[in-house]
DNA sequence: CGCGCAAAAGCAAATAATTTGCCTTAGTGA
DNA sequence: TCACTAAGGCAAATTATTTGCTTTTGCGCG
């Protein structure tokens, strides 16, 4: 009697999931998160509350699921210049998105759920994106930081600040990138 | 009709707060967090549920409050060798505590609450502790990283890993510290 | 000291959310 | 086509939350 992780596309289960996700996104856009309840989500999605309870367990799990699916990158990072420049542009946008009200909420939703799967998924997405820059740099023979260095010294500080402190400022990210680039790699 | 942030010690309000906090700590120690409810906490603390609802709002706020108060450092970090060695020892213990089941839960509780105050408090505690090392190093004329460097390149990566990934390994923290120390500062 | 005030707690009724058992529906694969 | 099963609907039972009103407690003041 378990629910499939990935419902077959086109099936009823997939339709319900889509309707519920959509309903949650609508509500997040229009009202305060503290006022959102499962019965309300259910009504807007035209399903019964018990469907949601059985499938997701509670509001936190549902919100985490929705947040993680919104965080999935839609495309490869843009290629506009050198790998370093691409990384800088991407990181800046990443920081902005995460620091925005919506992004911040999504991060919290993901971390609040008792199930760790969504947090890992989210970190995995970021690593995938970073891996693209690393591959490009390698291809072009450009010196570049490792994945671990990028995660530890660019992503982590940005996320920490967003979660605990204040949003990272505009050139803060640029400085982090500069610091992590290998010696002798100067910005053009 | 607002509740005081810091109830006068010895008053009724302070007793209730202590009883409720204790009740929460007991329950966290003995049962799964998903099974904890406000009525249960109230019963164990000999208080009516409405008292808790009025004072804290909901379970998440209460858990965040309890977690933040547990995270308050009790003493200045130990002084056993050079500032760098002290920092290493402290950071390692910090990482262990945060990565433990209890520590991880506390972090999540703090981040799940809609009120950001506890998250800021928690980050503030860490910065206070780090400031002690910096002051000691300055006093002894030892080269030392800034507070920002320590937060960005030691604390942030540790916390990020705990939240999104896996617990940081045993010598991972040591490497982070080594990396952030000023050039020419070699380990004795 | 004892009085009055206001903050905070208790109580209980009203409301809302969650859980659960049982039934129905809709896809899937033989 | 048919039977099987995962998933959804419905409604009753349970549990949590909110709220209006009352009572208690501790503080400041005369």
Short mmCIF file of C-alpha atoms (C1' of nucleotides) in Angstrom, two decimals:
data_model
loop_
_atom_site.label_atom_id
_atom_site.label_comp_id
_atom_site.label_asym_id
_atom_site.label_seq_id
_atom_site.Cartn_x
_atom_site.Cartn_y
_atom_site.Cartn_z
CA UNK A 1 0.00 0.00 0.00
CA UNK A 2 2.91 2.34 -0.51
CA UNK A 3 2.79 5.32 -2.80
CA UNK A 4 5.11 5.31 -5.79
CA UNK A 5 7.92 7.82 -5.72
CA UNK A 6 7.44 8.58 -9.37
CA UNK A 7 3.87 8.01 -10.46
CA UNK A 8 3.42 6.92 -14.03
CA UNK A 9 2.85 10.01 -16.14
CA UNK A 10 -0.70 10.49 -17.31
CA UNK A 11 -2.19 8.31 -14.60
CA UNK A 12 -4.65 9.50 -12.04
CA UNK A 13 -2.01 9.65 -9.38
CA UNK A 14 0.08 12.01 -11.49
CA UNK A 15 -2.89 14.25 -12.12
CA UNK A 16 -3.62 14.50 -8.43
CA UNK A 17 -0.02 15.31 -7.68
CA UNK A 18 0.05 18.02 -10.29
CA UNK A 19 -3.20 19.53 -9.05
CA UNK A 20 -2.00 19.57 -5.46
CA UNK A 21 1.37 21.05 -6.34
CA UNK A 22 -0.30 23.73 -8.37
CA UNK A 23 -2.68 24.49 -5.57
CA UNK A 24 0.20 24.88 -3.15
CA UNK A 25 2.09 27.18 -5.48
CA UNK A 26 -0.98 29.34 -5.96
CA UNK A 27 -1.51 29.64 -2.27
CA UNK A 28 2.11 30.39 -1.51
CA UNK A 29 1.93 33.20 -4.04
CA UNK A 30 -1.17 34.80 -2.61
CA UNK A 31 -1.21 34.27 1.13
CA UNK A 32 0.88 34.01 4.22
CA UNK A 33 2.37 30.58 4.70
CA UNK A 34 1.18 30.40 8.30
CA UNK A 35 -2.40 30.54 7.09
CA UNK A 36 -2.13 27.68 4.63
CA UNK A 37 -3.83 24.47 5.69
CA UNK A 38 -4.24 21.08 4.15
CA UNK A 39 -8.02 21.30 3.88
CA UNK A 40 -7.63 24.54 1.93
CA UNK A 41 -5.07 23.06 -0.42
CA UNK A 42 -7.30 20.07 -0.93
CA UNK A 43 -10.30 22.16 -1.77
CA UNK A 44 -8.49 24.23 -4.35
CA UNK A 45 -7.01 21.09 -5.90
CA UNK A 46 -10.38 19.34 -5.94
CA UNK A 47 -9.30 16.42 -3.88
CA UNK A 48 -10.22 15.32 -0.39
CA UNK A 49 -7.94 16.17 2.51
CA UNK A 50 -7.46 12.52 3.30
CA UNK A 51 -5.79 12.02 -0.05
CA UNK A 52 -3.16 14.56 0.89
CA UNK A 53 -2.70 13.19 4.36
CA UNK A 54 -2.24 9.69 3.07
CA UNK A 55 0.12 10.66 0.36
CA UNK A 56 2.31 13.26 2.04
CA UNK A 57 1.69 12.79 5.73
CA UNK A 58 1.61 16.41 6.78
CA UNK A 59 1.90 19.96 5.57
CA UNK A 60 5.64 20.15 6.07
CA UNK A 61 6.32 17.15 3.90
CA UNK A 62 4.08 18.49 1.21
CA UNK A 63 5.69 21.91 1.25
CA UNK A 64 9.13 20.33 1.17
CA UNK A 65 8.12 18.24 -1.81
CA UNK A 66 6.80 21.23 -3.68
CA UNK A 67 9.85 23.32 -2.83
CA UNK A 68 12.27 20.65 -3.98
CA UNK A 69 10.47 20.26 -7.26
CA UNK A 70 10.59 24.01 -7.82
CA UNK A 71 14.29 24.02 -7.15
CA UNK A 72 15.09 21.56 -9.88
CA UNK A 73 17.08 23.48 -12.49
CA UNK A 74 15.37 23.69 -15.84
CA UNK A 75 18.41 24.07 -17.99
CA UNK A 76 22.17 23.95 -18.05
CA UNK A 77 23.77 27.15 -16.86
CA UNK A 78 24.29 29.71 -19.59
CA UNK A 79 27.56 29.86 -21.49
CA UNK A 80 28.46 33.43 -22.15
CA UNK A 81 32.18 33.71 -21.54
CA UNK A 82 34.96 31.88 -19.76
CA UNK A 83 33.99 29.20 -17.25
CA UNK A 84 34.88 31.60 -14.48
CA UNK A 85 32.65 34.30 -15.83
CA UNK A 86 29.85 31.82 -16.33
CA UNK A 87 30.25 30.65 -12.77
CA UNK A 88 30.18 34.18 -11.46
CA UNK A 89 27.01 35.00 -13.30
CA UNK A 90 25.34 31.79 -12.25
CA UNK A 91 26.36 32.11 -8.62
CA UNK A 92 25.10 35.62 -8.43
CA UNK A 93 21.74 34.62 -9.79
CA UNK A 94 21.64 31.59 -7.51
CA UNK A 95 22.26 33.78 -4.48
CA UNK A 96 19.60 36.23 -5.52
CA UNK A 97 17.01 33.56 -6.05
CA UNK A 98 17.73 31.87 -2.78
CA UNK A 99 17.79 35.10 -0.84
CA UNK A 100 14.45 36.25 -2.20
CA UNK A 101 11.42 35.76 -0.04
CA UNK A 102 10.27 32.79 -2.04
CA UNK A 103 13.69 31.16 -2.18
CA UNK A 104 14.23 31.56 1.50
CA UNK A 105 10.86 29.99 2.21
CA UNK A 106 11.64 27.08 -0.03
CA UNK A 107 14.90 26.45 1.77
CA UNK A 108 13.14 26.47 5.08
CA UNK A 109 10.38 24.22 3.89
CA UNK A 110 12.91 21.73 2.70
CA UNK A 111 14.83 21.78 5.93
CA UNK A 112 11.74 21.58 8.12
CA UNK A 113 10.57 18.28 6.77
CA UNK A 114 11.55 15.28 8.81
CA UNK A 115 12.39 13.43 5.64
CA UNK A 116 15.94 14.35 4.57
CA UNK A 117 15.45 13.22 0.99
CA UNK A 118 14.43 16.62 -0.30
CA UNK A 119 17.38 18.40 1.26
CA UNK A 120 19.74 15.97 -0.37
CA UNK A 121 17.96 16.35 -3.66
CA UNK A 122 18.33 20.11 -3.45
CA UNK A 123 22.03 19.94 -2.70
CA UNK A 124 22.36 17.42 -5.52
CA UNK A 125 20.85 19.84 -8.02
CA UNK A 126 23.37 22.48 -7.08
CA UNK A 127 26.24 20.06 -7.43
CA UNK A 128 25.03 19.02 -10.85
CA UNK A 129 25.04 22.61 -12.00
CA UNK A 130 28.50 23.23 -10.63
CA UNK A 131 29.77 20.08 -12.27
CA UNK A 132 28.91 21.62 -15.62
CA UNK A 133 31.31 24.52 -15.05
CA UNK A 134 34.03 22.17 -13.94
CA UNK A 135 33.59 20.03 -17.03
CA UNK A 136 33.71 23.07 -19.29
CA UNK A 137 36.87 24.35 -17.62
CA UNK A 138 38.52 20.99 -17.98
CA UNK A 139 37.60 20.84 -21.62
CA UNK A 140 39.18 24.23 -22.20
CA UNK A 141 42.18 23.46 -20.04
CA UNK A 142 41.35 26.26 -17.64
CA UNK A 143 42.38 25.95 -13.99
CA UNK A 144 39.29 25.62 -11.84
CA UNK A 145 38.28 24.81 -8.26
CA UNK A 146 37.02 21.38 -7.33
CA UNK A 147 33.38 20.63 -6.61
CA UNK A 148 34.12 20.42 -2.91
CA UNK A 149 35.81 23.79 -2.90
CA UNK A 150 32.88 25.39 -4.63
CA UNK A 151 30.36 23.82 -2.30
CA UNK A 152 32.34 24.68 0.83
CA UNK A 153 33.47 28.17 -0.02
CA UNK A 154 30.83 29.61 -2.29
CA UNK A 155 27.53 27.79 -1.81
CA UNK A 156 27.77 27.15 1.92
CA UNK A 157 28.51 30.73 2.98
CA UNK A 158 25.72 32.04 0.82
CA UNK A 159 23.18 29.60 2.19
CA UNK A 160 24.32 30.03 5.76
CA UNK A 161 23.84 33.76 5.55
CA UNK A 162 20.43 33.41 4.03
CA UNK A 163 19.30 30.99 6.70
CA UNK A 164 20.77 32.57 9.79
CA UNK A 165 21.57 36.10 9.07
CA UNK A 166 20.93 38.53 6.36
CA UNK A 167 20.88 38.21 2.65
CA UNK A 168 24.30 38.27 1.03
CA UNK A 169 25.08 41.64 -0.53
CA UNK A 170 25.59 42.25 -4.25
CA UNK A 171 29.34 41.81 -4.59
CA UNK A 172 29.69 39.37 -1.73
CA UNK A 173 29.28 36.40 -4.05
CA UNK A 174 31.83 37.78 -6.46
CA UNK A 175 34.37 37.97 -3.68
CA UNK A 176 33.71 34.40 -2.65
CA UNK A 177 34.27 33.24 -6.20
CA UNK A 178 37.44 35.27 -6.47
CA UNK A 179 38.78 33.72 -3.32
CA UNK A 180 38.17 30.18 -4.41
CA UNK A 181 39.70 30.48 -7.86
CA UNK A 182 43.16 28.92 -8.19
CA UNK A 183 46.15 31.22 -7.77
CA UNK A 184 47.11 33.14 -10.82
CA UNK A 185 43.63 33.06 -12.30
CA UNK A 186 42.91 36.71 -12.52
CA UNK A 187 39.79 38.23 -13.70
CA UNK A 188 40.13 39.55 -17.20
CA UNK B 1 -1.51 41.80 26.37
CA UNK B 2 1.92 40.93 25.01
CA UNK B 3 4.21 38.45 26.67
CA UNK B 4 7.54 39.67 27.98
CA UNK B 5 10.59 38.48 26.12
CA UNK B 6 12.44 37.98 29.36
CA UNK B 7 10.12 37.23 32.23
CA UNK B 8 11.25 38.42 35.61
CA UNK B 9 13.11 35.60 37.30
CA UNK B 10 11.21 33.91 40.08
CA UNK B 11 7.83 35.08 38.85
CA UNK B 12 5.03 32.81 37.81
CA UNK B 13 5.71 33.38 34.17
CA UNK B 14 9.30 32.25 34.59
CA UNK B 15 8.22 29.10 36.41
CA UNK B 16 5.82 28.20 33.65
CA UNK B 17 8.48 28.79 31.04
CA UNK B 18 10.94 26.58 32.89
CA UNK B 19 8.40 23.80 33.35
CA UNK B 20 7.46 23.86 29.69
CA UNK B 21 11.05 23.90 28.50
CA UNK B 22 11.89 21.02 30.77
CA UNK B 23 8.90 19.10 29.57
CA UNK B 24 9.97 19.59 25.97
CA UNK B 25 13.52 18.48 26.69
CA UNK B 26 12.27 15.35 28.43
CA UNK B 27 10.04 14.48 25.55
CA UNK B 28 12.69 15.11 22.94
CA UNK B 29 14.95 12.74 24.82
CA UNK B 30 12.46 9.93 25.05
CA UNK B 31 10.30 10.00 21.98
CA UNK B 32 10.18 10.71 18.32
CA UNK B 33 9.73 14.37 17.52
CA UNK B 34 6.90 13.66 15.13
CA UNK B 35 4.85 12.27 18.00
CA UNK B 36 5.20 15.28 20.26
CA UNK B 37 2.11 17.44 20.61
CA UNK B 38 1.30 20.56 22.55
CA UNK B 39 -1.35 18.92 24.71
CA UNK B 40 1.22 16.32 25.77
CA UNK B 41 3.83 18.91 26.61
CA UNK B 42 1.24 20.87 28.56
CA UNK B 43 0.19 17.87 30.56
CA UNK B 44 3.73 16.96 31.55
CA UNK B 45 4.45 20.56 32.48
CA UNK B 46 1.24 20.85 34.49
CA UNK B 47 -0.06 23.69 32.44
CA UNK B 48 -3.08 24.02 30.18
CA UNK B 49 -2.54 23.83 26.44
CA UNK B 50 -4.00 27.27 25.94
CA UNK B 51 -1.16 28.73 27.97
CA UNK B 52 1.32 27.31 25.51
CA UNK B 53 -0.67 28.36 22.49
CA UNK B 54 -0.98 31.88 23.76
CA UNK B 55 2.61 32.22 24.71
CA UNK B 56 4.40 30.47 21.86
CA UNK B 57 1.83 30.25 19.10
CA UNK B 58 2.60 26.79 17.83
CA UNK B 59 4.82 23.79 18.28
CA UNK B 60 7.49 25.01 15.91
CA UNK B 61 7.97 28.26 17.73
CA UNK B 62 8.19 26.46 21.03
CA UNK B 63 10.72 23.95 19.75
CA UNK B 64 12.77 26.74 18.21
CA UNK B 65 12.76 28.61 21.50
CA UNK B 66 13.89 25.55 23.42
CA UNK B 67 16.56 24.74 20.86
CA UNK B 68 17.97 28.25 20.89
CA UNK B 69 18.18 28.28 24.63
CA UNK B 70 20.02 24.96 24.60
CA UNK B 71 22.46 26.32 22.10
CA UNK B 72 23.56 29.19 24.28
CA UNK B 73 27.18 28.50 25.21
CA UNK B 74 27.71 28.03 28.92
CA UNK B 75 31.30 29.13 29.10
CA UNK B 76 34.12 30.71 27.18
CA UNK B 77 35.98 28.29 24.98
CA UNK B 78 38.81 26.46 26.72
CA UNK B 79 42.32 27.85 26.57
CA UNK B 80 44.77 25.03 26.27
CA UNK B 81 47.37 26.15 23.75
CA UNK B 82 47.80 28.70 21.01
CA UNK B 83 44.72 30.46 19.74
CA UNK B 84 44.89 28.34 16.64
CA UNK B 85 44.95 25.13 18.61
CA UNK B 86 42.14 26.36 20.80
CA UNK B 87 40.10 27.16 17.74
CA UNK B 88 40.77 23.76 16.23
CA UNK B 89 39.66 21.98 19.36
CA UNK B 90 36.59 24.14 19.72
CA UNK B 91 35.57 23.84 16.09
CA UNK B 92 35.88 20.10 16.18
CA UNK B 93 33.66 19.85 19.19
CA UNK B 94 31.21 22.32 17.67
CA UNK B 95 30.95 20.23 14.53
CA UNK B 96 30.43 17.06 16.52
CA UNK B 97 27.69 18.54 18.63
CA UNK B 98 25.87 20.01 15.69
CA UNK B 99 26.17 16.86 13.64
CA UNK B 100 24.79 14.66 16.39
CA UNK B 101 21.16 13.66 16.22
CA UNK B 102 20.19 16.17 18.86
CA UNK B 103 22.22 19.00 17.39
CA UNK B 104 20.84 18.44 13.96
CA UNK B 105 17.31 18.47 15.29
CA UNK B 106 17.94 21.70 17.12
CA UNK B 107 19.23 23.33 13.97
CA UNK B 108 16.16 22.25 12.08
CA UNK B 109 13.80 23.36 14.79
CA UNK B 110 15.39 26.77 14.77
CA UNK B 111 15.18 27.10 11.03
CA UNK B 112 11.61 25.82 10.79
CA UNK B 113 10.15 28.53 12.94
CA UNK B 114 8.66 31.41 11.07
CA UNK B 115 10.23 33.80 13.52
CA UNK B 116 13.83 34.46 12.47
CA UNK B 117 14.90 35.72 15.88
CA UNK B 118 16.11 32.36 17.12
CA UNK B 119 18.22 31.71 14.06
CA UNK B 120 19.92 35.04 14.49
CA UNK B 121 20.43 34.37 18.15
CA UNK B 122 22.08 31.08 17.35
CA UNK B 123 24.42 32.58 14.79
CA UNK B 124 25.18 35.33 17.30
CA UNK B 125 26.28 32.83 19.91
CA UNK B 126 28.72 31.28 17.48
CA UNK B 127 30.14 34.65 16.56
CA UNK B 128 30.62 35.52 20.21
CA UNK B 129 32.62 32.38 20.75
CA UNK B 130 34.76 33.01 17.71
CA UNK B 131 35.36 36.59 18.80
CA UNK B 132 37.05 35.22 21.89
CA UNK B 133 39.70 33.44 19.82
CA UNK B 134 40.26 36.52 17.75
CA UNK B 135 40.71 38.67 20.84
CA UNK B 136 43.17 36.20 22.31
CA UNK B 137 45.18 36.07 19.11
CA UNK B 138 45.31 39.83 18.93
CA UNK B 139 46.45 40.03 22.51
CA UNK B 140 49.27 37.62 21.77
CA UNK B 141 50.11 39.26 18.49
CA UNK B 142 49.32 36.09 16.55
CA UNK B 143 48.09 36.35 12.96
CA UNK B 144 44.48 35.20 12.80
CA UNK B 145 41.53 35.11 10.41
CA UNK B 146 38.75 37.65 10.70
CA UNK B 147 35.33 36.83 12.07
CA UNK B 148 33.87 36.89 8.60
CA UNK B 149 36.46 34.48 7.30
CA UNK B 150 35.79 32.06 10.10
CA UNK B 151 32.03 32.24 9.63
CA UNK B 152 32.24 31.87 5.87
CA UNK B 153 34.89 29.23 5.57
CA UNK B 154 34.65 27.14 8.71
CA UNK B 155 31.18 27.45 10.24
CA UNK B 156 29.16 27.72 7.04
CA UNK B 157 30.56 24.61 5.33
CA UNK B 158 30.10 22.56 8.47
CA UNK B 159 26.50 23.64 8.92
CA UNK B 160 25.67 23.27 5.25
CA UNK B 161 26.88 19.71 5.24
CA UNK B 162 24.95 18.86 8.35
CA UNK B 163 21.76 20.33 6.97
CA UNK B 164 21.86 19.13 3.40
CA UNK B 165 24.23 16.31 3.15
CA UNK B 166 26.11 14.13 5.46
CA UNK B 167 27.89 14.82 8.69
CA UNK B 168 31.36 16.30 8.27
CA UNK B 169 34.09 13.71 8.78
CA UNK B 170 36.65 13.77 11.58
CA UNK B 171 39.50 15.69 9.97
CA UNK B 172 37.31 17.73 7.68
CA UNK B 173 37.06 20.53 10.20
CA UNK B 174 40.79 20.55 10.74
CA UNK B 175 41.32 21.06 7.04
CA UNK B 176 38.89 23.94 6.95
CA UNK B 177 40.72 25.63 9.78
CA UNK B 178 44.09 25.04 8.12
CA UNK B 179 42.83 26.61 4.94
CA UNK B 180 41.54 29.74 6.60
CA UNK B 181 44.63 30.47 8.67
CA UNK B 182 46.77 33.29 7.31
CA UNK B 183 49.72 32.38 5.12
CA UNK B 184 52.83 31.34 6.96
CA UNK B 185 50.92 30.22 10.02
CA UNK B 186 51.92 26.60 10.15
CA UNK B 187 50.75 24.11 12.61
CA UNK B 188 53.31 23.48 15.31
"C1'" DC C 1 1.31 46.25 55.14
"C1'" DG C 2 -2.48 45.82 52.12
"C1'" DC C 3 -4.79 47.57 47.86
"C1'" DG C 4 -5.40 47.98 43.06
"C1'" DC C 5 -3.78 47.02 38.52
"C1'" DA C 6 -2.39 44.38 34.70
"C1'" DA C 7 -0.14 40.42 32.86
"C1'" DA C 8 -0.57 35.82 32.48
"C1'" DA C 9 -2.86 31.38 33.64
"C1'" DG C 10 -7.06 28.27 33.96
"C1'" DC C 11 -11.34 26.50 32.18
"C1'" DA C 12 -14.57 25.01 28.88
"C1'" DA C 13 -17.17 25.55 24.72
"C1'" DA C 14 -16.72 26.15 19.84
"C1'" DT C 15 -14.20 25.36 15.81
"C1'" DA C 16 -10.93 23.17 12.84
"C1'" DA C 17 -7.65 19.66 11.54
"C1'" DT C 18 -6.26 14.83 11.43
"C1'" DT C 19 -6.97 9.90 11.40
"C1'" DT C 20 -9.25 5.86 10.08
"C1'" DG C 21 -12.37 2.19 8.27
"C1'" DC C 22 -14.81 1.06 4.51
"C1'" DC C 23 -16.25 1.65 -0.18
"C1'" DT C 24 -15.59 3.09 -5.11
"C1'" DT C 25 -12.85 4.15 -9.16
"C1'" DA C 26 -9.39 3.84 -12.59
"C1'" DG C 27 -5.44 2.20 -14.60
"C1'" DT C 28 -2.50 -2.12 -15.61
"C1'" DG C 29 -1.29 -6.40 -17.27
"C1'" DA C 30 -2.65 -11.09 -18.11
"C1'" DT D 1 -12.07 -8.27 -21.75
"C1'" DC D 2 -11.45 -9.12 -17.01
"C1'" DA D 3 -9.57 -9.31 -12.58
"C1'" DC D 4 -6.41 -7.18 -9.56
"C1'" DT D 5 -4.53 -3.47 -6.91
"C1'" DA D 6 -3.02 1.11 -5.93
"C1'" DA D 7 -5.01 5.25 -4.98
"C1'" DG D 8 -8.94 8.31 -4.17
"C1'" DG D 9 -13.65 9.56 -1.91
"C1'" DC D 10 -16.64 9.78 2.03
"C1'" DA D 11 -17.96 10.24 6.67
"C1'" DA D 12 -17.51 9.22 11.47
"C1'" DA D 13 -14.39 9.41 15.32
"C1'" DT D 14 -10.65 11.52 17.39
"C1'" DT D 15 -7.52 15.17 18.46
"C1'" DA D 16 -5.68 19.68 18.26
"C1'" DT D 17 -6.44 24.73 18.21
"C1'" DT D 18 -8.85 28.97 19.15
"C1'" DT D 19 -11.37 31.96 21.97
"C1'" DG D 20 -14.29 34.37 25.50
"C1'" DC D 21 -14.54 34.73 30.08
"C1'" DT D 22 -12.88 34.06 34.88
"C1'" DT D 23 -9.32 33.63 38.29
"C1'" DT D 24 -4.78 33.96 40.09
"C1'" DT D 25 -0.43 36.11 40.95
"C1'" DG D 26 3.02 39.31 41.61
"C1'" DC D 27 4.36 44.08 41.32
"C1'" DG D 28 4.23 49.05 42.48
"C1'" DC D 29 2.35 52.46 45.36
"C1'" DG D 30 0.26 54.85 49.11
#
